Amino acid sequence: MAGLYPTSSYTKENVIVRVEFNLYSTRDEKLVWSGESDTVYEKNFERLGKGYAQALAKQLEKDKVIRKK
């Protein structure tokens, strides 16, 4: 059979995880900062959590809510 080439197909399904973070003042309980993030779920939840925490800290620094020592 000339012109026939084997092919393969690959399907991948991603699960999107949405995380919401709200930071409140302990003095008056008013909302100081709020953010949302979407990320692709991965089975290594520890790595997923660490990545989220790093991104959150970076955004809080960028928005001047926290600062490095």
PDB file of C-alpha atoms in Angstrom:
ATOM      1  CA  MET A   1       0.000   0.000   0.000  1.00  0.00           C
ATOM      2  CA  ALA A   2       1.921   2.958  -1.215  1.00  0.00           C
ATOM      3  CA  GLY A   3       1.221   6.282   0.473  1.00  0.00           C
ATOM      4  CA  LEU A   4      -0.082   4.764   3.725  1.00  0.00           C
ATOM      5  CA  TYR A   5       1.717   6.017   6.812  1.00  0.00           C
ATOM      6  CA  PRO A   6       1.076   4.965  10.406  1.00  0.00           C
ATOM      7  CA  THR A   7      -0.165   7.742  12.653  1.00  0.00           C
ATOM      8  CA  SER A   8      -0.894   7.983  16.320  1.00  0.00           C
ATOM      9  CA  SER A   9      -3.261  10.190  18.216  1.00  0.00           C
ATOM     10  CA  TYR A  10      -2.868  11.648  21.658  1.00  0.00           C
ATOM     11  CA  THR A  11      -5.517  13.264  23.800  1.00  0.00           C
ATOM     12  CA  LYS A  12      -4.833  15.027  27.069  1.00  0.00           C
ATOM     13  CA  GLU A  13      -7.408  16.472  29.408  1.00  0.00           C
ATOM     14  CA  ASN A  14      -6.415  19.179  31.871  1.00  0.00           C
ATOM     15  CA  VAL A  15      -8.318  19.949  35.034  1.00  0.00           C
ATOM     16  CA  ILE A  16      -8.262  23.646  35.890  1.00  0.00           C
ATOM     17  CA  VAL A  17      -8.100  24.557  39.569  1.00  0.00           C
ATOM     18  CA  ARG A  18      -9.244  28.014  40.680  1.00  0.00           C
ATOM     19  CA  VAL A  19      -7.884  29.398  43.937  1.00  0.00           C
ATOM     20  CA  GLU A  20      -9.125  32.531  45.662  1.00  0.00           C
ATOM     21  CA  PHE A  21      -7.159  34.368  48.343  1.00  0.00           C
ATOM     22  CA  ASN A  22      -8.534  37.105  50.596  1.00  0.00           C
ATOM     23  CA  LEU A  23      -6.352  38.989  53.065  1.00  0.00           C
ATOM     24  CA  TYR A  24      -8.052  40.850  55.922  1.00  0.00           C
ATOM     25  CA  SER A  25      -6.737  43.321  58.480  1.00  0.00           C
ATOM     26  CA  THR A  26      -6.769  41.918  62.015  1.00  0.00           C
ATOM     27  CA  ARG A  27      -7.427  45.407  63.403  1.00  0.00           C
ATOM     28  CA  ASP A  28     -10.707  46.207  61.711  1.00  0.00           C
ATOM     29  CA  GLU A  29     -11.427  43.019  59.711  1.00  0.00           C
ATOM     30  CA  LYS A  30     -11.522  44.992  56.456  1.00  0.00           C
ATOM     31  CA  LEU A  31     -10.440  43.399  53.196  1.00  0.00           C
ATOM     32  CA  VAL A  32      -6.865  44.439  52.361  1.00  0.00           C
ATOM     33  CA  TRP A  33      -6.215  42.409  49.216  1.00  0.00           C
ATOM     34  CA  SER A  34      -8.008  39.816  47.102  1.00  0.00           C
ATOM     35  CA  GLY A  35      -6.823  37.687  44.234  1.00  0.00           C
ATOM     36  CA  GLU A  36      -7.741  34.678  42.096  1.00  0.00           C
ATOM     37  CA  SER A  37      -5.586  32.276  40.185  1.00  0.00           C
ATOM     38  CA  ASP A  38      -6.275  29.475  37.721  1.00  0.00           C
ATOM     39  CA  THR A  39      -3.774  26.690  37.287  1.00  0.00           C
ATOM     40  CA  VAL A  40      -3.652  23.214  35.795  1.00  0.00           C
ATOM     41  CA  TYR A  41      -4.129  20.479  38.403  1.00  0.00           C
ATOM     42  CA  GLU A  42      -1.239  18.102  38.889  1.00  0.00           C
ATOM     43  CA  LYS A  43      -1.074  14.975  41.001  1.00  0.00           C
ATOM     44  CA  ASN A  44       1.897  16.305  42.971  1.00  0.00           C
ATOM     45  CA  PHE A  45      -0.214  18.520  45.237  1.00  0.00           C
ATOM     46  CA  GLU A  46       2.815  19.637  47.269  1.00  0.00           C
ATOM     47  CA  ARG A  47       4.481  21.069  44.159  1.00  0.00           C
ATOM     48  CA  LEU A  48       1.179  22.650  43.089  1.00  0.00           C
ATOM     49  CA  GLY A  49       0.816  24.294  46.523  1.00  0.00           C
ATOM     50  CA  LYS A  50       4.390  25.558  46.606  1.00  0.00           C
ATOM     51  CA  GLY A  51       4.043  27.055  43.136  1.00  0.00           C
ATOM     52  CA  TYR A  52       0.838  28.806  44.160  1.00  0.00           C
ATOM     53  CA  ALA A  53       2.407  30.137  47.376  1.00  0.00           C
ATOM     54  CA  GLN A  54       5.403  31.515  45.456  1.00  0.00           C
ATOM     55  CA  ALA A  55       3.178  33.189  42.860  1.00  0.00           C
ATOM     56  CA  LEU A  56       0.985  34.637  45.613  1.00  0.00           C
ATOM     57  CA  ALA A  57       3.952  36.069  47.541  1.00  0.00           C
ATOM     58  CA  LYS A  58       5.378  37.559  44.334  1.00  0.00           C
ATOM     59  CA  GLN A  59       2.060  39.248  43.513  1.00  0.00           C
ATOM     60  CA  LEU A  60       1.660  40.570  47.079  1.00  0.00           C
ATOM     61  CA  GLU A  61       5.162  42.083  46.847  1.00  0.00           C
ATOM     62  CA  LYS A  62       4.394  43.574  43.427  1.00  0.00           C
ATOM     63  CA  ASP A  63       1.189  45.128  44.781  1.00  0.00           C
ATOM     64  CA  LYS A  64       3.163  46.480  47.785  1.00  0.00           C
ATOM     65  CA  VAL A  65       1.054  44.577  50.324  1.00  0.00           C
ATOM     66  CA  ILE A  66       4.135  42.835  51.748  1.00  0.00           C
ATOM     67  CA  ARG A  67       7.854  43.409  51.396  1.00  0.00           C
ATOM     68  CA  LYS A  68      11.004  41.373  51.789  1.00  0.00           C
ATOM     69  CA  LYS A  69      13.031  41.819  54.963  1.00  0.00           C
TER      70      LYS A  69
END
